[in-house]
mmCIF file with all atom_site columns, C-alpha atoms in Angstrom:
data_model
loop_
_atom_site.group_PDB
_atom_site.id
_atom_site.type_symbol
_atom_site.label_atom_id
_atom_site.label_alt_id
_atom_site.label_comp_id
_atom_site.label_asym_id
_atom_site.label_entity_id
_atom_site.label_seq_id
_atom_site.pdbx_PDB_ins_code
_atom_site.Cartn_x
_atom_site.Cartn_y
_atom_site.Cartn_z
_atom_site.occupancy
_atom_site.B_iso_or_equiv
_atom_site.pdbx_formal_charge
_atom_site.auth_seq_id
_atom_site.auth_comp_id
_atom_site.auth_asym_id
_atom_site.auth_atom_id
_atom_site.pdbx_PDB_model_num
ATOM 1   C CA . GLN A 1 1   ? -52.385 -114.454 8.645  1.00 90.00 ? 19  GLN A CA 1
ATOM 2   C CA . VAL A 1 2   ? -49.691 -113.662 11.263 1.00 93.00 ? 20  VAL A CA 1
ATOM 3   C CA . GLN A 1 3   ? -49.383 -116.738 13.822 1.00 96.00 ? 21  GLN A CA 1
ATOM 4   C CA . LEU A 1 4   ? -47.046 -116.986 16.892 1.00 97.00 ? 22  LEU A CA 1
ATOM 5   C CA . VAL A 1 5   ? -46.001 -120.113 19.284 1.00 98.00 ? 23  VAL A CA 1
ATOM 6   C CA . GLU A 1 6   ? -44.599 -120.648 21.786 1.00 98.00 ? 24  GLU A CA 1
ATOM 7   C CA . SER A 1 7   ? -42.118 -123.221 23.312 1.00 98.00 ? 25  SER A CA 1
ATOM 8   C CA . GLY A 1 8   ? -39.981 -123.654 25.792 1.00 98.00 ? 26  GLY A CA 1
ATOM 9   C CA . GLY A 1 9   ? -41.182 -123.776 29.178 1.00 98.00 ? 27  GLY A CA 1
ATOM 10  C CA . GLY A 1 10  ? -41.377 -126.210 31.598 1.00 98.00 ? 28  GLY A CA 1
ATOM 11  C CA . SER A 1 11  ? -40.549 -126.062 35.805 1.00 98.00 ? 29  SER A CA 1
ATOM 12  C CA . VAL A 1 12  ? -37.842 -125.396 37.695 1.00 98.00 ? 30  VAL A CA 1
ATOM 13  C CA . GLN A 1 13  ? -36.694 -124.512 40.776 1.00 98.00 ? 31  GLN A CA 1
ATOM 14  C CA . ALA A 1 14  ? -36.001 -121.051 42.050 1.00 98.00 ? 32  ALA A CA 1
ATOM 15  C CA . GLY A 1 15  ? -32.453 -119.616 41.182 1.00 98.00 ? 33  GLY A CA 1
ATOM 16  C CA . GLY A 1 16  ? -32.638 -121.956 38.296 1.00 98.00 ? 34  GLY A CA 1
ATOM 17  C CA . SER A 1 17  ? -32.906 -120.710 33.816 1.00 98.00 ? 35  SER A CA 1
ATOM 18  C CA . LEU A 1 18  ? -34.925 -121.119 31.586 1.00 98.00 ? 36  LEU A CA 1
ATOM 19  C CA . ARG A 1 19  ? -35.253 -119.671 27.776 1.00 98.00 ? 37  ARG A CA 1
ATOM 20  C CA . LEU A 1 20  ? -38.641 -119.737 25.926 1.00 98.00 ? 38  LEU A CA 1
ATOM 21  C CA . SER A 1 21  ? -38.569 -119.565 22.133 1.00 98.00 ? 39  SER A CA 1
ATOM 22  C CA . CYS A 1 22  ? -41.720 -117.981 19.814 1.00 98.00 ? 40  CYS A CA 1
ATOM 23  C CA . ALA A 1 23  ? -41.618 -118.756 16.316 1.00 97.00 ? 41  ALA A CA 1
ATOM 24  C CA . ALA A 1 24  ? -43.846 -116.749 13.648 1.00 95.00 ? 42  ALA A CA 1
ATOM 25  C CA . SER A 1 25  ? -45.596 -117.724 10.240 1.00 94.00 ? 43  SER A CA 1
ATOM 26  C CA . GLY A 1 26  ? -46.577 -115.140 8.342  1.00 93.00 ? 44  GLY A CA 1
ATOM 27  C CA . TYR A 1 27  ? -43.855 -112.419 10.020 1.00 93.00 ? 45  TYR A CA 1
ATOM 28  C CA . THR A 1 28  ? -40.074 -111.621 9.760  1.00 92.00 ? 46  THR A CA 1
ATOM 29  C CA . PHE A 1 29  ? -39.525 -110.862 13.316 1.00 90.00 ? 47  PHE A CA 1
ATOM 30  C CA . SER A 1 30  ? -37.089 -108.544 11.852 1.00 83.00 ? 48  SER A CA 1
ATOM 31  C CA . GLY A 1 31  ? -39.059 -106.554 10.449 1.00 74.00 ? 49  GLY A CA 1
ATOM 32  C CA . ARG A 1 32  ? -40.175 -103.049 11.843 1.00 84.00 ? 50  ARG A CA 1
ATOM 33  C CA . TYR A 1 33  ? -42.291 -103.741 14.757 1.00 93.00 ? 51  TYR A CA 1
ATOM 34  C CA . CYS A 1 34  ? -41.397 -103.605 17.702 1.00 96.00 ? 52  CYS A CA 1
ATOM 35  C CA . ALA A 1 35  ? -42.173 -107.496 19.427 1.00 97.00 ? 53  ALA A CA 1
ATOM 36  C CA . GLY A 1 36  ? -42.535 -108.115 23.142 1.00 97.00 ? 54  GLY A CA 1
ATOM 37  C CA . TRP A 1 37  ? -43.079 -110.906 25.684 1.00 98.00 ? 55  TRP A CA 1
ATOM 38  C CA . PHE A 1 38  ? -46.317 -110.427 28.612 1.00 98.00 ? 56  PHE A CA 1
ATOM 39  C CA . ARG A 1 39  ? -47.175 -112.694 30.954 1.00 97.00 ? 57  ARG A CA 1
ATOM 40  C CA . ARG A 1 40  ? -50.112 -112.980 33.757 1.00 97.00 ? 58  ARG A CA 1
ATOM 41  C CA . THR A 1 41  ? -50.113 -115.249 36.614 1.00 93.00 ? 59  THR A CA 1
ATOM 42  C CA . PRO A 1 42  ? -52.607 -117.509 38.081 1.00 89.00 ? 60  PRO A CA 1
ATOM 43  C CA . GLU A 1 43  ? -54.023 -115.036 40.068 1.00 92.00 ? 61  GLU A CA 1
ATOM 44  C CA . LYS A 1 44  ? -54.186 -112.198 37.657 1.00 92.00 ? 62  LYS A CA 1
ATOM 45  C CA . GLU A 1 45  ? -55.901 -114.446 35.604 1.00 89.00 ? 63  GLU A CA 1
ATOM 46  C CA . ARG A 1 46  ? -58.243 -114.948 37.978 1.00 91.00 ? 64  ARG A CA 1
ATOM 47  C CA . GLU A 1 47  ? -59.224 -111.531 38.621 1.00 92.00 ? 65  GLU A CA 1
ATOM 48  C CA . GLY A 1 48  ? -59.249 -110.520 35.231 1.00 91.00 ? 66  GLY A CA 1
ATOM 49  C CA . VAL A 1 49  ? -56.081 -108.380 35.290 1.00 91.00 ? 67  VAL A CA 1
ATOM 50  C CA . ALA A 1 50  ? -54.632 -107.947 31.673 1.00 91.00 ? 68  ALA A CA 1
ATOM 51  C CA . ARG A 1 51  ? -51.310 -109.784 30.884 1.00 95.00 ? 69  ARG A CA 1
ATOM 52  C CA . GLU A 1 52  ? -48.212 -107.401 31.713 1.00 96.00 ? 70  GLU A CA 1
ATOM 53  C CA . GLY A 1 53  ? -45.343 -106.885 29.259 1.00 97.00 ? 71  GLY A CA 1
ATOM 54  C CA . ILE A 1 54  ? -42.198 -107.985 30.679 1.00 97.00 ? 72  ILE A CA 1
ATOM 55  C CA . ALA A 1 55  ? -39.703 -106.985 27.686 1.00 98.00 ? 73  ALA A CA 1
ATOM 56  C CA . THR A 1 56  ? -39.424 -105.302 24.328 1.00 97.00 ? 74  THR A CA 1
ATOM 57  C CA . ILE A 1 57  ? -37.370 -105.261 21.192 1.00 96.00 ? 75  ILE A CA 1
ATOM 58  C CA . GLY A 1 58  ? -37.741 -102.498 18.407 1.00 92.00 ? 76  GLY A CA 1
ATOM 59  C CA . SER A 1 59  ? -36.422 -102.625 15.171 1.00 83.00 ? 77  SER A CA 1
ATOM 60  C CA . GLY A 1 60  ? -33.200 -101.296 15.770 1.00 83.00 ? 78  GLY A CA 1
ATOM 61  C CA . ASP A 1 61  ? -32.299 -104.140 18.018 1.00 86.00 ? 79  ASP A CA 1
ATOM 62  C CA . GLY A 1 62  ? -32.929 -101.456 21.604 1.00 92.00 ? 80  GLY A CA 1
ATOM 63  C CA . THR A 1 63  ? -34.215 -103.478 24.425 1.00 96.00 ? 81  THR A CA 1
ATOM 64  C CA . THR A 1 64  ? -36.856 -102.058 27.515 1.00 97.00 ? 82  THR A CA 1
ATOM 65  C CA . TYR A 1 65  ? -37.449 -104.358 30.540 1.00 98.00 ? 83  TYR A CA 1
ATOM 66  C CA . ALA A 1 66  ? -39.605 -105.065 33.048 1.00 97.00 ? 84  ALA A CA 1
ATOM 67  C CA . ASP A 1 67  ? -38.351 -103.806 36.672 1.00 97.00 ? 85  ASP A CA 1
ATOM 68  C CA . ALA A 1 68  ? -39.476 -106.892 38.030 1.00 97.00 ? 86  ALA A CA 1
ATOM 69  C CA . VAL A 1 69  ? -37.288 -109.002 35.535 1.00 98.00 ? 87  VAL A CA 1
ATOM 70  C CA . LYS A 1 70  ? -34.886 -106.468 34.827 1.00 98.00 ? 88  LYS A CA 1
ATOM 71  C CA . GLY A 1 71  ? -30.896 -107.929 34.944 1.00 98.00 ? 89  GLY A CA 1
ATOM 72  C CA . ARG A 1 72  ? -32.379 -111.710 35.239 1.00 98.00 ? 90  ARG A CA 1
ATOM 73  C CA . PHE A 1 73  ? -33.985 -111.668 31.367 1.00 98.00 ? 91  PHE A CA 1
ATOM 74  C CA . THR A 1 74  ? -33.137 -110.728 28.431 1.00 98.00 ? 92  THR A CA 1
ATOM 75  C CA . ILE A 1 75  ? -34.821 -110.320 24.585 1.00 97.00 ? 93  ILE A CA 1
ATOM 76  C CA . SER A 1 76  ? -33.423 -111.298 21.217 1.00 96.00 ? 94  SER A CA 1
ATOM 77  C CA . ARG A 1 77  ? -33.916 -112.201 17.871 1.00 95.00 ? 95  ARG A CA 1
ATOM 78  C CA . ASP A 1 78  ? -32.406 -114.967 15.843 1.00 93.00 ? 96  ASP A CA 1
ATOM 79  C CA . ASP A 1 79  ? -33.273 -112.957 12.589 1.00 90.00 ? 97  ASP A CA 1
ATOM 80  C CA . ALA A 1 80  ? -31.874 -117.245 11.169 1.00 93.00 ? 98  ALA A CA 1
ATOM 81  C CA . LYS A 1 81  ? -34.573 -119.514 12.791 1.00 94.00 ? 99  LYS A CA 1
ATOM 82  C CA . ASN A 1 82  ? -36.813 -116.540 13.033 1.00 94.00 ? 100 ASN A CA 1
ATOM 83  C CA . THR A 1 83  ? -37.979 -116.570 16.384 1.00 96.00 ? 101 THR A CA 1
ATOM 84  C CA . LEU A 1 84  ? -38.322 -114.437 19.198 1.00 97.00 ? 102 LEU A CA 1
ATOM 85  C CA . ASP A 1 85  ? -36.140 -115.348 21.941 1.00 98.00 ? 103 ASP A CA 1
ATOM 86  C CA . LEU A 1 86  ? -36.446 -114.946 26.109 1.00 98.00 ? 104 LEU A CA 1
ATOM 87  C CA . GLN A 1 87  ? -33.831 -115.829 28.117 1.00 98.00 ? 105 GLN A CA 1
ATOM 88  C CA . MET A 1 88  ? -34.546 -116.166 31.959 1.00 98.00 ? 106 MET A CA 1
ATOM 89  C CA . ASN A 1 89  ? -31.932 -116.622 34.089 1.00 98.00 ? 107 ASN A CA 1
ATOM 90  C CA . ASN A 1 90  ? -32.286 -116.723 38.146 1.00 98.00 ? 108 ASN A CA 1
ATOM 91  C CA . LEU A 1 91  ? -35.981 -117.551 37.867 1.00 98.00 ? 109 LEU A CA 1
ATOM 92  C CA . LYS A 1 92  ? -38.356 -116.688 41.294 1.00 98.00 ? 110 LYS A CA 1
ATOM 93  C CA . PRO A 1 93  ? -41.264 -117.901 42.449 1.00 96.00 ? 111 PRO A CA 1
ATOM 94  C CA . GLU A 1 94  ? -42.894 -114.967 41.447 1.00 96.00 ? 112 GLU A CA 1
ATOM 95  C CA . ASP A 1 95  ? -41.916 -115.533 37.453 1.00 97.00 ? 113 ASP A CA 1
ATOM 96  C CA . THR A 1 96  ? -44.616 -118.243 37.723 1.00 97.00 ? 114 THR A CA 1
ATOM 97  C CA . ALA A 1 97  ? -46.832 -117.091 35.195 1.00 97.00 ? 115 ALA A CA 1
ATOM 98  C CA . THR A 1 98  ? -48.143 -118.007 31.520 1.00 97.00 ? 116 THR A CA 1
ATOM 99  C CA . TYR A 1 99  ? -45.478 -116.282 29.449 1.00 98.00 ? 117 TYR A CA 1
ATOM 100 C CA . TYR A 1 100 ? -46.815 -115.355 25.437 1.00 98.00 ? 118 TYR A CA 1
ATOM 101 C CA . CYS A 1 101 ? -44.814 -113.382 23.154 1.00 97.00 ? 119 CYS A CA 1
ATOM 102 C CA . ALA A 1 102 ? -46.760 -110.494 21.059 1.00 97.00 ? 120 ALA A CA 1
ATOM 103 C CA . ILE A 1 103 ? -45.998 -108.168 18.219 1.00 96.00 ? 121 ILE A CA 1
ATOM 104 C CA . SER A 1 104 ? -46.956 -104.351 18.340 1.00 96.00 ? 122 SER A CA 1
ATOM 105 C CA . LYS A 1 105 ? -47.987 -102.256 15.372 1.00 94.00 ? 123 LYS A CA 1
ATOM 106 C CA . PHE A 1 106 ? -46.241 -99.766  16.097 1.00 94.00 ? 124 PHE A CA 1
ATOM 107 C CA . GLN A 1 107 ? -42.746 -99.155  15.405 1.00 92.00 ? 125 GLN A CA 1
ATOM 108 C CA . THR A 1 108 ? -42.152 -97.662  18.459 1.00 92.00 ? 126 THR A CA 1
ATOM 109 C CA . CYS A 1 109 ? -42.196 -99.866  22.046 1.00 94.00 ? 127 CYS A CA 1
ATOM 110 C CA . THR A 1 110 ? -43.926 -99.663  24.845 1.00 93.00 ? 128 THR A CA 1
ATOM 111 C CA . MET A 1 111 ? -45.392 -102.108 26.968 1.00 93.00 ? 129 MET A CA 1
ATOM 112 C CA . ARG A 1 112 ? -48.495 -101.288 26.185 1.00 94.00 ? 130 ARG A CA 1
ATOM 113 C CA . ARG A 1 113 ? -51.211 -104.537 25.866 1.00 93.00 ? 131 ARG A CA 1
ATOM 114 C CA . TRP A 1 114 ? -53.751 -102.475 23.471 1.00 94.00 ? 132 TRP A CA 1
ATOM 115 C CA . GLU A 1 115 ? -50.486 -101.694 20.947 1.00 95.00 ? 133 GLU A CA 1
ATOM 116 C CA . PHE A 1 116 ? -49.612 -105.162 20.662 1.00 95.00 ? 134 PHE A CA 1
ATOM 117 C CA . ASN A 1 117 ? -52.436 -107.280 18.682 1.00 91.00 ? 135 ASN A CA 1
ATOM 118 C CA . THR A 1 118 ? -50.702 -110.246 17.771 1.00 95.00 ? 136 THR A CA 1
ATOM 119 C CA . MET A 1 119 ? -49.793 -112.692 20.106 1.00 96.00 ? 137 MET A CA 1
ATOM 120 C CA . GLY A 1 120 ? -49.050 -116.503 20.698 1.00 96.00 ? 138 GLY A CA 1
ATOM 121 C CA . GLN A 1 121 ? -51.311 -119.507 22.687 1.00 96.00 ? 139 GLN A CA 1
ATOM 122 C CA . GLY A 1 122 ? -48.668 -118.616 25.430 1.00 97.00 ? 140 GLY A CA 1
ATOM 123 C CA . THR A 1 123 ? -46.322 -121.040 27.200 1.00 98.00 ? 141 THR A CA 1
ATOM 124 C CA . GLN A 1 124 ? -46.601 -121.706 31.080 1.00 98.00 ? 142 GLN A CA 1
ATOM 125 C CA . VAL A 1 125 ? -43.760 -121.350 33.147 1.00 98.00 ? 143 VAL A CA 1
ATOM 126 C CA . THR A 1 126 ? -43.694 -122.630 36.725 1.00 98.00 ? 144 THR A CA 1
ATOM 127 C CA . VAL A 1 127 ? -41.158 -121.599 39.409 1.00 98.00 ? 145 VAL A CA 1
ATOM 128 C CA . SER A 1 128 ? -40.985 -123.907 43.216 1.00 97.00 ? 146 SER A CA 1
ATOM 129 C CA . SER A 1 129 ? -39.556 -122.213 45.694 1.00 94.00 ? 147 SER A CA 1
#
């Protein structure tokens, strides 16, 4: 059974940085399936809106980013540690959300929530202005 555990969340001021990490058991991130990070803001959680994809990385190390984080966030894999990481720079208050790492059931990466059938419990990021 695959389990994902996120860490690295916290509270920072706008303009600051955080690095999230996702440790996997029962799965190797260097494998063939797409992996990614999703998030959901408190407002969208109250509204029941699905988590939004913000970054993905494929088996060939190709990456994609949502427009809202492009140029500020970087997704990567650490094969030695078997983690999926998300470096977040120049954080903004609108980045406040719970962040989840996820594994797709496909090799090709998209940001469709339904394609990611394994997801962690999330880590909270709060950015103050």
